[in-house]
Coordinates of C-alpha atoms and ligand atoms in Angstrom, one line a residue:
X1 CA -0.1 0.1 0.4
X2 CA 1.5 3.3 -1.0
X3 CA 1.5 5.8 1.9
X4 CA 0.0 9.6 -0.4
X5 CA 1.6 11.9 2.3
X6 CA 4.8 10.9 2.9
X7 CA 6.1 14.4 4.9
X8 CA 6.3 12.4 8.4
X9 CA 8.6 9.4 5.9
X10 CA 10.6 11.8 4.5
X11 CA 11.4 13.9 7.7
X12 CA 12.2 10.7 9.4
X13 CA 15.0 10.4 6.6
X14 CA 15.7 13.8 6.9
X15 CA 14.6 14.7 3.5
X16 CA 13.6 18.0 2.0
X17 CA 9.8 18.3 3.0
X18 CA 6.7 20.6 1.7
X19 CA 5.5 21.6 5.4
X20 CA 6.9 20.1 8.5
X21 CA 4.9 17.3 9.9
X22 CA 3.1 17.0 12.9
X23 CA 1.8 14.3 15.3
X24 CA 0.9 14.4 18.5
X25 CA 1.7 12.2 21.2
X26 CA -2.0 11.1 23.0
X27 CA -3.5 12.6 19.9
X28 CA -6.2 9.6 20.4
X29 CA -7.8 10.3 24.5
X30 CA -9.8 12.1 27.0
X31 CA -9.5 15.4 25.6
X32 CA -11.5 14.4 22.4
X33 CA -15.3 13.6 23.1
X34 CA -15.6 10.8 21.0
X35 CA -13.2 9.6 22.9
X36 CA -15.0 9.6 26.3
X37 CA -18.1 8.4 24.8
X38 CA -16.4 5.0 24.0
X39 CA -15.0 5.0 27.2
X40 CA -18.2 5.4 28.8
X41 CA -19.0 2.0 27.4
X42 CA -15.3 0.0 27.5
X43 CA -12.3 0.4 29.9
X44 CA -9.2 1.3 28.7
X45 CA -8.0 -2.1 28.0
X46 CA -11.1 -3.4 26.5
X47 CA -10.2 -0.7 24.1
X48 CA -7.0 -1.8 23.6
X49 CA -7.4 -5.4 23.3
X50 CA -10.9 -5.5 21.2
X51 CA -9.0 -4.4 17.1
X52 CA -12.2 -2.6 15.9
X53 CA -12.2 0.0 18.8
X54 CA -8.5 0.2 19.3
X55 CA -8.8 0.7 15.2
X56 CA -11.8 3.6 15.8
X57 CA -9.2 5.2 18.4
X58 CA -7.2 5.3 16.1
X59 CA -8.2 7.0 13.7
X60 CA -10.9 9.4 15.9
X61 CA -7.9 12.5 15.8
X62 CA -7.2 11.1 11.6
X63 CA -10.5 12.8 10.8
X64 CA -10.4 15.7 13.2
X65 CA -6.4 16.8 13.2
X66 CA -4.0 18.0 10.2
X67 CA -2.0 15.3 11.0
X68 CA 0.6 14.0 9.1
X69 CA 0.9 10.1 11.1
X70 CA -1.3 8.0 13.0
X71 CA -0.1 6.3 16.2
X72 CA -1.3 2.7 16.8
X73 CA -4.1 2.8 19.8
X74 CA -2.6 0.9 22.1
X75 CA -0.4 1.5 25.8
X76 CA 3.6 0.4 26.7
X77 CA 2.0 -1.8 29.3
X78 CA 0.2 -4.8 27.4
X79 CA 3.2 -6.9 27.4
X80 CA 3.3 -6.7 30.7
X81 CA 0.6 -9.3 31.0
X82 CA 2.2 -12.6 28.9
X83 CA 5.1 -11.7 30.9
X84 CA 3.1 -12.6 34.1
X85 CA 2.8 -9.4 35.4
X86 CA -0.5 -8.5 35.3
X87 CA -2.2 -5.1 35.8
X88 CA -5.6 -2.5 35.7
X89 CA -5.9 1.1 35.0
X90 CA -7.4 2.6 37.8
X91 CA -9.3 5.6 37.7
X92 CA -7.7 8.5 38.6
X93 CA -5.1 6.7 39.9
X94 CA -3.2 5.1 36.2
X95 CA -1.6 1.8 35.9
X96 CA -1.5 -0.8 39.0
X97 CA 0.4 -3.7 39.0
X98 CA -0.5 -6.5 40.7
X99 CA 2.3 -7.8 42.2
X100 CA 5.2 -5.7 41.5
X101 CA 8.8 -7.6 40.6
X102 CA 11.3 -6.8 43.4
X103 CA 13.2 -10.2 43.9
X104 CA 15.6 -12.4 41.4
X105 CA 12.9 -14.6 41.4
X106 CA 10.1 -12.6 40.5
X107 CA 12.7 -11.8 37.2
X108 CA 13.6 -15.1 36.7
X109 CA 9.9 -16.4 36.8
X110 CA 9.0 -13.8 33.8
X111 CA 7.8 -16.0 31.2
X112 CA 8.8 -15.9 27.5
X113 CA 6.0 -15.1 24.8
X114 CA 5.3 -15.0 21.6
X115 CA 3.8 -11.7 20.3
X116 CA 2.1 -12.8 17.4
X117 CA 0.4 -14.9 19.7
X118 CA 0.3 -13.3 23.2
X119 CA -0.7 -10.1 21.2
X120 CA -2.2 -10.8 18.1
X121 CA -4.9 -8.5 18.5
X122 CA -2.5 -5.8 18.8
X123 CA -0.8 -6.8 15.2
X124 CA -4.4 -7.8 14.1
X125 CA -5.5 -3.7 15.2
X126 CA -2.4 -2.3 12.9
X127 CA -3.7 -4.8 9.7
X128 CA -6.8 -3.5 9.8
X129 CA -5.5 0.6 10.4
X130 CA -3.8 0.1 8.0
X131 CA -6.5 -1.2 5.6
X132 CA -9.2 2.0 6.6
X133 CA -6.3 4.4 6.5
X134 CA -5.9 3.5 2.9
X135 CA -2.2 5.5 2.1
X136 CA -3.9 8.7 3.7
X137 CA -1.1 8.9 6.1
X138 CA 1.5 6.6 7.3
X139 CA 1.1 4.9 11.2
X140 CA 3.6 4.2 13.6
X141 CA 4.0 1.4 16.4
X142 CA 5.2 1.7 19.7
X143 CA 6.9 -0.1 22.6
X144 CA 8.6 0.7 26.1
X145 CA 12.2 0.9 26.6
X146 CA 13.6 -0.9 29.1
X147 CA 14.1 1.5 32.0
X148 CA 10.8 2.9 31.7
X149 CA 9.0 -0.3 31.1
X150 CA 11.2 -1.3 34.3
X151 CA 9.3 1.3 36.4
X152 CA 6.7 0.1 36.0
X153 CA 6.8 -3.2 36.9
X154 CA 9.1 -2.7 39.9
X155 CA 7.6 0.2 41.4
X156 CA 3.8 -1.4 40.7
X157 CA 2.3 2.1 38.8
X158 CA 3.8 5.7 38.6
X159 CA 6.6 6.4 40.4
X160 CA 8.3 10.2 41.3
X161 CA 12.0 8.9 42.2
X162 CA 11.7 5.4 41.1
X163 CA 13.4 4.3 44.6
X164 CA 12.4 0.5 44.3
X165 CA 13.7 0.4 40.9
X166 CA 17.3 2.1 41.6
X167 CA 17.4 0.0 44.8
X168 CA 17.2 -2.8 42.4
X169 CA 19.8 -1.0 39.8
X170 CA 22.0 -0.2 42.1
X171 CA 21.9 -3.0 44.5
X172 CA 22.0 -6.1 42.1
X173 CA 23.5 -5.0 39.4
X174 CA 23.7 -8.6 37.6
X175 CA 19.8 -9.2 38.3
X176 CA 19.0 -5.4 36.4
X177 CA 21.3 -6.2 33.7
X178 CA 18.8 -9.6 33.3
X179 CA 16.2 -8.0 33.7
X180 CA 16.6 -5.5 31.1
X181 CA 17.9 -8.0 28.7
X182 CA 14.7 -10.0 28.6
X183 CA 12.9 -6.9 28.3
X184 CA 14.7 -5.3 25.1
X185 CA 14.9 -9.1 23.6
X186 CA 10.6 -8.7 23.9
X187 CA 10.7 -5.4 23.0
X188 CA 12.8 -5.9 20.3
X189 CA 10.4 -9.5 18.7
X190 CA 7.1 -7.2 19.4
X191 CA 8.6 -4.1 17.3
X192 CA 9.6 -6.5 14.6
X193 CA 6.3 -8.1 14.4
X194 CA 4.6 -4.8 14.4
X195 CA 6.3 -3.8 11.4
X196 CA 5.8 -7.1 10.0
X197 CA 2.1 -6.3 10.4
X198 CA 2.6 -2.9 8.3
X199 CA 3.4 -0.6 10.4
X200 CA 5.5 2.4 8.6
X201 CA 7.8 4.0 11.6
X202 CA 8.1 2.3 15.3
X203 CA 8.8 4.9 18.6
X204 CA 10.3 4.0 21.7
X205 CA 9.1 5.7 24.8
X206 CA 11.6 6.1 27.3
X207 CA 9.5 8.6 29.3
X208 CA 10.7 9.1 32.9
X209 CA 14.3 8.0 31.8
X210 CA 15.1 11.6 32.5
X211 CA 15.3 10.4 35.9
X212 CA 18.9 9.2 35.2
X213 CA 22.3 11.0 34.9
X214 CA 24.4 9.8 31.9
X215 CA 27.1 7.9 33.6
X216 CA 24.4 5.9 34.8
X217 CA 22.1 5.9 31.7
X218 CA 25.5 4.6 30.2
X219 CA 26.0 1.8 32.3
X220 CA 22.1 0.9 33.2
X221 CA 20.3 1.1 30.1
X222 CA 22.2 2.3 26.8
X223 CA 23.4 -1.5 26.4
X224 CA 19.6 -2.6 26.7
X225 CA 18.2 -0.1 24.3
X226 CA 20.9 -0.2 21.7
X227 CA 19.3 -4.1 21.3
X228 CA 16.3 -3.2 20.8
X229 CA 17.3 -0.3 17.8
X230 CA 19.8 -3.0 16.4
X231 CA 16.5 -5.4 16.4
X232 CA 14.9 -3.1 14.4
X233 CA 17.4 -1.9 12.1
X234 CA 16.7 -1.6 8.5
X235 CA 13.4 -2.1 8.8
X236 CA 10.9 1.4 9.6
X237 CA 12.8 4.4 10.6
X238 CA 12.2 4.2 14.2
X239 CA 12.2 7.2 16.8
X240 CA 13.4 7.2 20.4
X241 CA 11.6 9.3 22.9
X242 CA 12.2 10.5 26.5
X243 CA 11.4 13.5 28.8
X244 CA 13.9 14.7 31.5
X245 CA 16.4 14.3 28.9
X246 CA 18.4 17.5 28.3
X247 CA 21.7 16.5 29.7
X248 CA 21.7 13.1 28.3
X249 CA 20.6 13.5 24.5
X250 CA 23.7 12.3 22.8
X251 CA 23.7 9.1 25.2
X252 CA 20.1 8.7 23.8
X253 CA 21.1 9.3 20.3
X254 CA 24.1 6.9 20.6
X255 CA 21.9 4.3 22.2
X256 CA 19.7 4.4 18.4
X257 CA 17.0 6.3 16.5
X258 CA 16.7 7.8 13.3
X259 CA 14.9 10.4 15.7
X260 CA 15.0 11.8 18.8
X261 CA 12.3 13.1 20.6
X262 CA 13.1 16.0 23.0
X263 CA 11.0 17.7 25.4
X264 CA 10.5 21.4 25.8
X265 CA 13.0 22.1 28.8
X266 CA 15.8 22.5 26.2
X267 CA 15.4 24.6 23.3
X268 CA 15.3 22.1 20.2
X269 CA 18.5 23.7 18.3
X270 CA 20.2 22.9 21.8
X271 CA 18.9 19.7 21.4
X272 CA 19.7 19.5 18.1
X273 CA 23.6 20.4 18.3
X274 CA 23.8 17.7 21.2
X275 CA 22.3 15.0 18.7
X276 CA 24.1 15.9 16.1
X277 CA 23.3 16.7 12.7
X278 CA 23.2 12.8 11.2
X279 CA 20.0 12.5 13.4
X280 CA 16.3 14.0 13.2
X281 CA 14.7 16.2 15.7
X282 CA 11.2 15.4 17.0
X283 CA 9.4 17.8 19.0
X284 CA 9.0 20.2 21.4
X285 CA 6.4 22.3 22.7
X286 CA 5.2 22.3 25.5
X287 CA 2.2 20.6 25.8
X288 CA 0.5 23.4 28.7
X289 CA 1.0 25.7 26.5
X290 CA -2.6 24.3 24.3
X291 CA -4.5 25.3 27.6
X292 CA -3.8 29.0 27.6
X293 CA -4.0 31.7 25.1
X294 CA -4.3 31.0 21.0
X295 CA -1.0 34.0 20.5
X296 CA 0.6 32.7 23.1
X297 CA 0.6 28.9 21.7
X298 CA 1.2 30.2 18.3
X299 CA 4.4 31.8 19.2
X300 CA 5.8 29.0 21.2
X301 CA 4.9 27.4 17.8
X302 CA 6.7 29.8 16.0
X303 CA 9.8 29.4 17.7
X304 CA 10.2 25.7 17.7
X305 CA 9.8 26.3 13.9
X306 CA 12.6 29.5 13.7
X307 CA 14.8 27.7 16.0
X308 CA 14.5 24.8 13.3
X309 CA 15.5 27.1 10.5
X310 CA 14.2 24.9 7.8
X311 CA 16.6 21.8 8.5
X312 CA 15.4 18.7 7.2
X313 CA 14.7 16.1 9.5
X314 CA 12.0 17.9 11.8
X315 CA 9.3 16.1 13.0
X316 CA 6.5 18.9 15.2
X317 CA 5.3 17.1 18.2
X318 CA 4.6 18.3 22.1
X319 CA 7.6 17.7 24.3
X320 CA 5.0 15.2 25.5
X321 CA 1.7 13.8 25.7
X322 CA -1.4 15.8 25.4
X323 CA -3.2 16.2 28.3
X324 CA -7.1 15.5 29.2
X325 CA -8.1 19.2 29.6
X326 CA -7.1 20.2 26.1
X327 CA -9.6 21.8 24.2
X328 CA -9.1 20.0 20.9
X329 CA -10.1 23.4 19.2
X330 CA -6.7 24.2 19.9
X331 CA -5.0 21.1 18.7
X332 CA -6.8 21.4 15.5
X333 CA -5.3 24.9 14.8
X334 CA -1.8 24.2 16.4
X335 CA -1.5 21.4 13.3
X336 CA -2.9 24.1 10.5
X337 CA -0.5 26.3 12.2
X338 CA 2.2 24.7 11.9
X339 CA 1.9 23.7 8.2
X340 CA 0.9 26.9 7.3
X341 CA 3.8 28.8 8.9
X342 CA 6.4 25.9 7.7
X343 CA 5.0 25.7 4.0
X344 CA 5.3 29.7 3.5
X345 CA 8.9 29.8 5.1
Ligands
LIG401 O1 -0.2 8.3 21.4 C1 -1.1 7.9 21.4 O2 -2.2 8.4 21.3 C2 -1.2 6.4 21.3 C3 -1.6 6.1 22.9 C4 -0.9 5.6 24.1 C5 -1.2 5.4 25.3 N1 -0.1 5.2 26.0 C6 -2.6 5.3 25.2 C7 -3.3 5.9 26.8 C8 0.6 5.9 24.0 C9 1.2 5.7 22.9 C10 0.9 5.2 25.4 C11 2.0 4.6 25.9 C12 2.2 4.9 27.3 N2 1.5 4.4 28.6 C13 3.5 5.4 28.1 C14 4.3 6.4 27.1 C15 4.1 7.7 27.0 C16 3.6 8.6 27.7 O3 2.6 9.2 27.9 O4 4.8 9.1 28.0 C17 3.3 5.6 29.2 C18 4.4 6.0 30.1 C19 2.4 5.1 29.9 C20 1.8 4.4 30.7 C21 0.1 5.1 30.8 N3 -0.9 4.3 30.5 C22 0.5 5.6 31.8 C23 1.1 6.4 32.9 C24 -1.6 5.8 32.0 C25 -2.2 7.0 33.1 C26 -2.0 8.3 32.8 C27 -3.2 8.5 32.2 O5 -2.9 9.3 31.5 O6 -4.7 8.4 32.8 C28 -1.8 5.1 30.9 C29 -3.1 5.3 30.0 C30 -3.6 4.9 29.0 N4 -2.7 5.2 27.6 C31 -4.5 6.4 28.7 C32 -4.6 6.4 27.1 C33 -5.2 7.3 26.3 C34 -5.8 7.0 29.3 C35 -6.6 5.6 29.4 C36 -8.1 6.3 30.1 O7 -8.2 6.5 31.2 O8 -8.7 6.2 29.3

């Protein structure tokens, strides 16, 4: 199937584009009335596990917002269940893991699984989305990186200090490396299966990696994330995303990714200088700007585009996901603005 709108894929390859491609992390979700309507009837996990529903949610933003890529509706935590770490999403609290993993024997008890069987519903959703999109825009698949996945499995949910995670990492490095190696192999297999099912690009989310400094990143994480990118290499463009990463962007780039995601805590041109000009960059508007006045939102977007200054290889995105209280009209206006402003430059 030919992808008609190729801006996103061209930018991944650092080729010239007619206008800067845009997509938004969490472009499907609670800020949209049609998503909330589905959530009245189904739980988050039901949406993720029922291919027709995952397809519908994936397409909701495509119908309403001028985005240049779709991202599969799913969740980073889905592979935890077949690993033997069941969880649920608890209203108002986020993910809750039933029995967090803490000991070496917990790690050794993790199951190996075949993503084409255990996560067949995700792969089916990919095939269905590709058919529905019919080349309109490319489809992004994704998975979590070892640190972020391990942090949920170990902490049991969201964490501010990653105390248990770091206690294992510093206290029993051998067990930590065994855990991350298992996660990396699983994620690599899962991403390859997503590519075979039809995704046009993949994003690896290491959302909470900003909790580490460069030295610890290099020792405890880099080899594992590198393994994931090596497993997917040469198939489709890859994006490597984290938040709070201003001081470790060079290390993130070293671990892999054709495009590196940056958040709003660092100006995008400085981020790009740290990443190096052999990679593209994705970002990096503060998502809370969508909650304020339009003039400030547009000024923020214009500043990002001015700092990029037309260099090929920029994908416009937020520095993190759209917040649930965001007015949908602002998101629509932002995507249009980025296209118009960048086309005119
Ligand atoms: O970006 C997209 O549009 C695709 C969908 C997507 C979701 N989760 C849907 C979701 C993606 C790419 C993810 C990945 C994910 N999941 C990440 C990495 C991205 C990031 O935000 O850093 C993380 C950390 C998770 C774990 C997770 N899932 C948390 C912490 C939560 C609760 C927080 C929240 O926003 O409620 C979720 C639930 C979740 N994942 C929702 C959605 C739309 C909200 C579910 C709902 O209540 O309806």
